[in-house]
Tab-separated table of C-alpha atoms in Angstrom:
chain	number	residue	atom	x	y	z
A	198	UNK	CA	69.872	98.554	87.976
A	199	UNK	CA	73.255	99.173	89.529
A	200	UNK	CA	74.135	97.392	92.736
A	201	UNK	CA	74.697	99.592	95.775
A	202	UNK	CA	78.340	100.549	95.857
A	203	UNK	CA	78.967	100.206	92.100
A	204	UNK	CA	79.969	103.865	92.009
A	205	UNK	CA	82.024	103.426	95.170
A	206	UNK	CA	84.506	100.817	94.051
A	207	UNK	CA	86.793	100.014	91.125
A	208	UNK	CA	88.235	96.578	90.402
A	209	UNK	CA	91.746	95.932	89.125
A	210	UNK	CA	93.054	92.643	87.757
A	211	UNK	CA	96.706	91.720	88.389
A	212	UNK	CA	99.078	91.184	85.484
A	213	UNK	CA	101.427	88.690	87.168
A	214	UNK	CA	101.137	85.317	88.889
A	215	UNK	CA	102.811	84.018	92.024
A	216	UNK	CA	106.003	82.040	91.352
A	217	UNK	CA	105.796	78.779	93.330
A	218	UNK	CA	109.437	77.771	92.770
A	219	UNK	CA	110.856	80.030	95.462
A	220	UNK	CA	107.899	79.203	97.715
A	221	UNK	CA	108.844	75.508	97.815
A	222	UNK	CA	112.519	76.356	98.299
A	223	UNK	CA	111.568	78.364	101.394
A	224	UNK	CA	109.452	75.512	102.752
A	225	UNK	CA	112.416	73.120	102.661
A	226	UNK	CA	114.604	75.450	104.769
A	227	UNK	CA	111.910	76.901	107.017
A	228	UNK	CA	112.955	75.072	110.200
A	229	UNK	CA	116.070	77.259	110.382
A	230	UNK	CA	113.879	80.336	110.834
A	231	UNK	CA	112.113	78.994	113.927
A	232	UNK	CA	114.344	80.425	116.670
A	233	UNK	CA	112.377	79.522	119.795
A	234	UNK	CA	109.410	77.419	120.796
A	235	UNK	CA	107.715	77.461	124.196
A	236	UNK	CA	105.156	74.928	125.381
A	237	UNK	CA	102.139	76.194	127.299
A	238	UNK	CA	98.825	74.889	128.623
A	239	UNK	CA	97.013	76.166	125.522
A	240	UNK	CA	99.657	75.078	123.005
A	241	UNK	CA	103.060	76.156	121.757
A	242	UNK	CA	104.224	79.728	121.134
A	243	UNK	CA	106.773	80.143	118.353
A	244	UNK	CA	109.177	82.888	117.244
A	245	UNK	CA	109.931	83.000	113.515
A	246	UNK	CA	112.727	85.313	112.318
A	247	UNK	CA	113.608	86.274	108.746
A	248	UNK	CA	116.687	88.038	107.402
A	249	UNK	CA	116.203	91.795	107.126
A	250	UNK	CA	117.575	91.826	103.574
A	251	UNK	CA	114.881	89.430	102.321
A	252	UNK	CA	112.087	91.010	100.331
A	253	UNK	CA	108.913	91.210	102.408
A	254	UNK	CA	106.995	89.294	99.728
A	255	UNK	CA	109.325	86.328	100.345
A	256	UNK	CA	108.686	86.122	104.105
A	257	UNK	CA	106.254	83.223	104.161
A	258	UNK	CA	105.094	81.762	107.489
A	259	UNK	CA	104.506	78.007	107.414
A	260	UNK	CA	102.744	75.752	109.965
A	261	UNK	CA	104.968	74.772	112.893
A	262	UNK	CA	102.901	73.488	115.832
A	263	UNK	CA	100.513	70.502	116.047
A	264	UNK	CA	97.491	72.835	116.064
A	265	UNK	CA	98.701	74.223	112.708
A	266	UNK	CA	99.706	70.923	111.121
A	267	UNK	CA	97.087	71.021	108.353
A	268	UNK	CA	97.282	74.735	107.655
A	269	UNK	CA	97.211	78.357	108.788
A	270	UNK	CA	95.005	80.779	106.910
A	271	UNK	CA	93.053	84.039	106.751
A	272	UNK	CA	95.440	86.298	108.696
A	273	UNK	CA	93.740	89.604	109.499
A	274	UNK	CA	96.561	92.110	110.106
A	275	UNK	CA	96.027	95.428	111.869
A	276	UNK	CA	98.315	98.123	113.257
A	277	UNK	CA	97.389	98.528	116.902
A	278	UNK	CA	97.282	102.102	118.215
A	279	UNK	CA	98.375	103.142	121.683
A	280	UNK	CA	101.623	101.194	121.629
A	281	UNK	CA	104.838	103.163	121.190
A	282	UNK	CA	106.424	100.254	119.342
A	283	UNK	CA	103.896	100.456	116.542
A	284	UNK	CA	103.016	96.785	116.937
A	285	UNK	CA	101.000	94.854	114.363
A	286	UNK	CA	98.712	91.970	115.291
A	287	UNK	CA	97.059	89.371	113.111
A	288	UNK	CA	94.458	86.822	114.070
A	289	UNK	CA	94.444	83.698	111.913
A	290	UNK	CA	92.889	80.248	111.779
A	291	UNK	CA	94.979	77.206	112.692
A	292	UNK	CA	93.786	73.775	111.537
A	293	UNK	CA	95.155	70.550	112.996
A	294	UNK	CA	93.252	68.234	110.679
A	295	UNK	CA	90.710	67.580	113.431
A	296	UNK	CA	89.938	70.986	114.935
A	297	UNK	CA	90.187	74.690	114.169
A	298	UNK	CA	91.046	77.535	116.510
A	299	UNK	CA	92.131	81.164	116.378
A	300	UNK	CA	95.726	82.169	117.056
A	301	UNK	CA	97.679	85.440	117.102
A	302	UNK	CA	100.718	86.798	115.247
A	303	UNK	CA	102.617	89.761	116.681
A	304	UNK	CA	105.313	91.750	114.874
A	305	UNK	CA	106.845	95.209	115.094
A	306	UNK	CA	109.057	95.037	112.001
A	307	UNK	CA	107.730	92.228	109.731
A	308	UNK	CA	111.058	90.477	110.246
A	309	UNK	CA	110.424	88.831	113.632
A	310	UNK	CA	107.045	87.186	114.205
A	311	UNK	CA	105.655	85.657	117.392
A	312	UNK	CA	102.829	83.141	116.977
A	313	UNK	CA	100.731	82.403	120.073
A	314	UNK	CA	97.533	80.468	120.808
A	315	UNK	CA	94.372	82.248	121.923
A	316	UNK	CA	92.168	80.806	124.644
A	317	UNK	CA	88.555	81.105	125.687
A	318	UNK	CA	85.230	80.127	124.151
A	319	UNK	CA	85.384	82.680	121.315
A	320	UNK	CA	88.834	81.478	120.218
A	321	UNK	CA	87.523	78.007	119.402
A	322	UNK	CA	86.086	79.311	116.133
A	323	UNK	CA	87.551	81.109	113.126
A	324	UNK	CA	87.223	84.619	111.739
A	325	UNK	CA	88.307	86.834	114.654
A	326	UNK	CA	89.244	90.452	113.849
A	327	UNK	CA	90.841	92.839	116.350
A	328	UNK	CA	89.837	96.498	116.641
A	329	UNK	CA	92.890	98.740	116.030
A	330	UNK	CA	92.676	100.293	119.497
A	331	UNK	CA	91.100	99.621	122.868
A	332	UNK	CA	87.444	100.498	123.442
A	333	UNK	CA	86.799	101.880	126.946
A	334	UNK	CA	90.074	100.400	128.145
A	335	UNK	CA	89.459	96.908	126.763
A	336	UNK	CA	90.597	94.998	123.724
A	337	UNK	CA	87.728	94.330	121.318
A	338	UNK	CA	87.172	91.717	118.623
A	339	UNK	CA	84.625	90.942	115.969
A	340	UNK	CA	84.189	87.173	116.204
A	341	UNK	CA	82.115	84.226	115.104
A	342	UNK	CA	80.756	81.919	117.803
A	343	UNK	CA	78.377	79.932	115.635
A	344	UNK	CA	78.076	79.249	111.938
A	345	UNK	CA	75.721	82.093	111.140
A	346	UNK	CA	76.152	85.383	113.053
A	347	UNK	CA	78.770	87.933	114.100
A	348	UNK	CA	79.556	88.780	117.718
A	349	UNK	CA	81.327	91.577	119.578
A	350	UNK	CA	83.753	90.333	122.241
A	351	UNK	CA	85.717	92.332	124.831
A	352	UNK	CA	88.716	91.273	126.901
A	353	UNK	CA	91.196	92.714	129.383
A	354	UNK	CA	93.713	90.160	128.142
A	355	UNK	CA	94.767	90.085	124.495
A	356	UNK	CA	95.054	86.284	124.591
A	357	UNK	CA	91.778	85.368	126.367
A	358	UNK	CA	88.417	85.717	124.610
A	359	UNK	CA	85.213	84.445	126.138
A	360	UNK	CA	81.583	84.635	125.031
A	361	UNK	CA	80.468	87.918	123.450
A	362	UNK	CA	77.183	89.545	122.484
A	363	UNK	CA	75.393	89.152	119.151
A	364	UNK	CA	76.147	92.030	116.777
A	365	UNK	CA	74.929	91.122	113.276
A	366	UNK	CA	72.570	88.517	111.885
A	367	UNK	CA	71.923	87.682	108.225
A	368	UNK	CA	69.045	89.772	106.899
A	369	UNK	CA	69.598	89.990	103.125
A	370	UNK	CA	69.169	87.185	100.561
A	371	UNK	CA	72.842	87.400	99.507
A	372	UNK	CA	73.960	86.695	103.108
A	373	UNK	CA	71.096	84.434	104.115
A	374	UNK	CA	73.189	81.390	105.082
A	375	UNK	CA	75.980	83.065	107.032
A	376	UNK	CA	77.860	86.294	107.634
A	377	UNK	CA	81.433	86.878	108.754
A	378	UNK	CA	83.905	89.721	108.990
A	379	UNK	CA	86.403	90.758	106.335
A	380	UNK	CA	89.133	92.069	108.597
A	381	UNK	CA	89.554	94.576	111.387
A	382	UNK	CA	87.113	97.500	111.589
A	383	UNK	CA	88.388	100.710	109.979
A	384	UNK	CA	87.914	103.878	112.025
A	385	UNK	CA	86.222	106.787	110.251
A	386	UNK	CA	84.889	110.069	111.625
A	387	UNK	CA	81.410	108.657	111.031
A	388	UNK	CA	82.020	105.385	112.888
A	389	UNK	CA	83.690	101.991	112.528
A	390	UNK	CA	83.510	100.666	108.970
A	391	UNK	CA	83.196	96.883	109.146
A	392	UNK	CA	83.528	94.943	105.912
A	393	UNK	CA	81.613	91.677	105.974
A	394	UNK	CA	81.206	88.615	103.825
A	395	UNK	CA	77.835	87.075	103.191
A	396	UNK	CA	77.084	83.556	102.016
A	397	UNK	CA	73.968	83.202	99.907
A	398	UNK	CA	72.393	80.578	97.658
A	399	UNK	CA	74.784	78.136	95.938
A	400	UNK	CA	77.394	79.120	98.568
A	401	UNK	CA	78.035	82.397	96.760
A	402	UNK	CA	80.325	84.656	98.812
A	403	UNK	CA	79.903	88.433	98.489
A	404	UNK	CA	81.455	91.357	100.367
A	405	UNK	CA	79.246	93.826	102.221
A	406	UNK	CA	79.688	96.700	104.665
A	407	UNK	CA	78.168	98.035	107.873
A	408	UNK	CA	78.907	101.080	110.018
A	409	UNK	CA	79.189	100.721	113.798
A	410	UNK	CA	78.932	103.496	116.359
A	411	UNK	CA	82.375	104.921	117.073
A	412	UNK	CA	81.839	105.136	120.849
A	413	UNK	CA	79.700	102.025	121.297
A	414	UNK	CA	80.426	99.555	118.469
A	415	UNK	CA	77.650	97.258	119.672
A	416	UNK	CA	75.301	99.685	117.866
A	417	UNK	CA	74.868	99.191	114.106
A	418	UNK	CA	74.049	102.626	112.678
A	419	UNK	CA	74.121	101.934	108.930
A	420	UNK	CA	74.210	99.000	106.559
A	421	UNK	CA	74.724	98.303	102.873
A	422	UNK	CA	71.711	96.338	101.681
A	423	UNK	CA	73.296	95.119	98.436
A	424	UNK	CA	76.764	93.553	98.039
A	425	UNK	CA	79.666	95.923	97.696
A	426	UNK	CA	81.525	93.301	95.686
A	427	UNK	CA	80.618	89.890	94.315
A	428	UNK	CA	82.076	87.375	91.871
A	429	UNK	CA	81.591	88.391	88.263
A	430	UNK	CA	80.408	85.686	85.816
A	431	UNK	CA	83.947	85.214	84.471
A	432	UNK	CA	85.319	84.847	88.018
A	433	UNK	CA	83.012	82.162	89.383
A	434	UNK	CA	85.074	79.102	88.451
A	435	UNK	CA	88.039	78.034	90.551
A	436	UNK	CA	89.302	75.807	93.342
A	437	UNK	CA	86.545	77.209	95.597
A	438	UNK	CA	84.015	78.537	93.071
A	439	UNK	CA	81.639	81.478	93.342
A	440	UNK	CA	83.652	83.355	95.980
A	441	UNK	CA	85.207	86.765	96.577
A	442	UNK	CA	86.912	87.080	99.950
A	443	UNK	CA	89.161	89.528	101.769
A	444	UNK	CA	90.922	89.665	105.137
A	445	UNK	CA	90.998	93.449	105.382
A	446	UNK	CA	91.375	96.803	103.675
A	447	UNK	CA	93.693	99.803	104.031
A	448	UNK	CA	92.460	103.361	104.385
A	449	UNK	CA	94.296	106.030	102.385
A	450	UNK	CA	92.568	109.393	102.669
A	451	UNK	CA	89.051	108.953	101.319
A	452	UNK	CA	89.890	105.633	99.677
A	453	UNK	CA	89.858	102.066	100.949
A	454	UNK	CA	92.352	99.822	99.160
A	455	UNK	CA	90.820	96.361	99.277
A	456	UNK	CA	92.894	93.318	98.255
A	457	UNK	CA	90.734	90.253	97.769
A	458	UNK	CA	90.834	86.726	96.386
A	459	UNK	CA	88.612	85.297	93.670
A	460	UNK	CA	87.471	81.658	93.857
A	461	UNK	CA	90.805	80.666	95.468
A	462	UNK	CA	92.359	81.126	92.027
A	463	UNK	CA	93.961	84.587	91.965
A	464	UNK	CA	94.172	87.778	94.010
A	465	UNK	CA	93.413	91.312	92.919
A	466	UNK	CA	92.247	94.555	94.535
A	467	UNK	CA	89.532	97.178	94.424
A	468	UNK	CA	89.465	100.816	95.482
A	469	UNK	CA	86.466	102.090	97.429
A	470	UNK	CA	85.540	105.775	97.663
A	471	UNK	CA	84.472	106.209	101.291
A	472	UNK	CA	81.960	109.088	100.819
A	473	UNK	CA	80.246	107.183	98.010
A	474	UNK	CA	80.115	104.023	100.120
A	475	UNK	CA	78.586	105.868	103.076
A	476	UNK	CA	76.128	107.510	100.706
A	477	UNK	CA	74.979	104.087	99.494
A	478	UNK	CA	74.277	102.864	103.031
A	479	UNK	CA	70.925	102.966	104.774
A	480	UNK	CA	71.200	104.730	108.137
A	481	UNK	CA	68.997	103.922	111.096
A	482	UNK	CA	66.682	106.716	112.185
């Protein structure tokens, strides 16, 4: 029996590998790109500036502040609507070696990047994803406030995120241990398409999908009951085995282009046909 979504997506394997030589060369000279650093009550804000003639694939952001000292990861980029500058935001996880927290990247040109801490109860966890526009005049996030469920959080201030309301709980065997988001919600005529990840037995990570009401995203109106994407048998071994994971997709017409990582070993992408995906979902009556 085919899994739900098998006719909605197509997987593609990359033919090249990332060259680490230039990566390490950049790391040695990175301090010259940090142009300003401002201390604040919630931590440092940093401006990182690259040369405009550098290829975008070579603009690598490294940890700078104490809160980032052991790594920055899982940036969920989104173009925010309603701003004439065409600004892009990305929430990401900063790890100090002792604690994690969510922080924010802002850029208008992918040459200059501002990295700022987020504050509030919701920002003390990982996996925050910003809606691409305000909802009823407020910023909105999909967030994780425990180690199991997803929450919807609103704020008048882009940098302050307090406690939200429960949105999704694990209900299927393949997500029984935990669910999280896979990037910012994607706006469709039918509603907000939210890609999720589910953690099941043997810590197997799969990608799922739900549809939220376009006017009131606290309402879940449809859900995919089987994984949209999971690790194939040949993809289960790696640095973090048994995992497929993504930080967001791009809509192009009726297609979602979905880059994702496999077992922390390589990255690839899938294409998802939106009408077929919606057709595979179960809608609430």
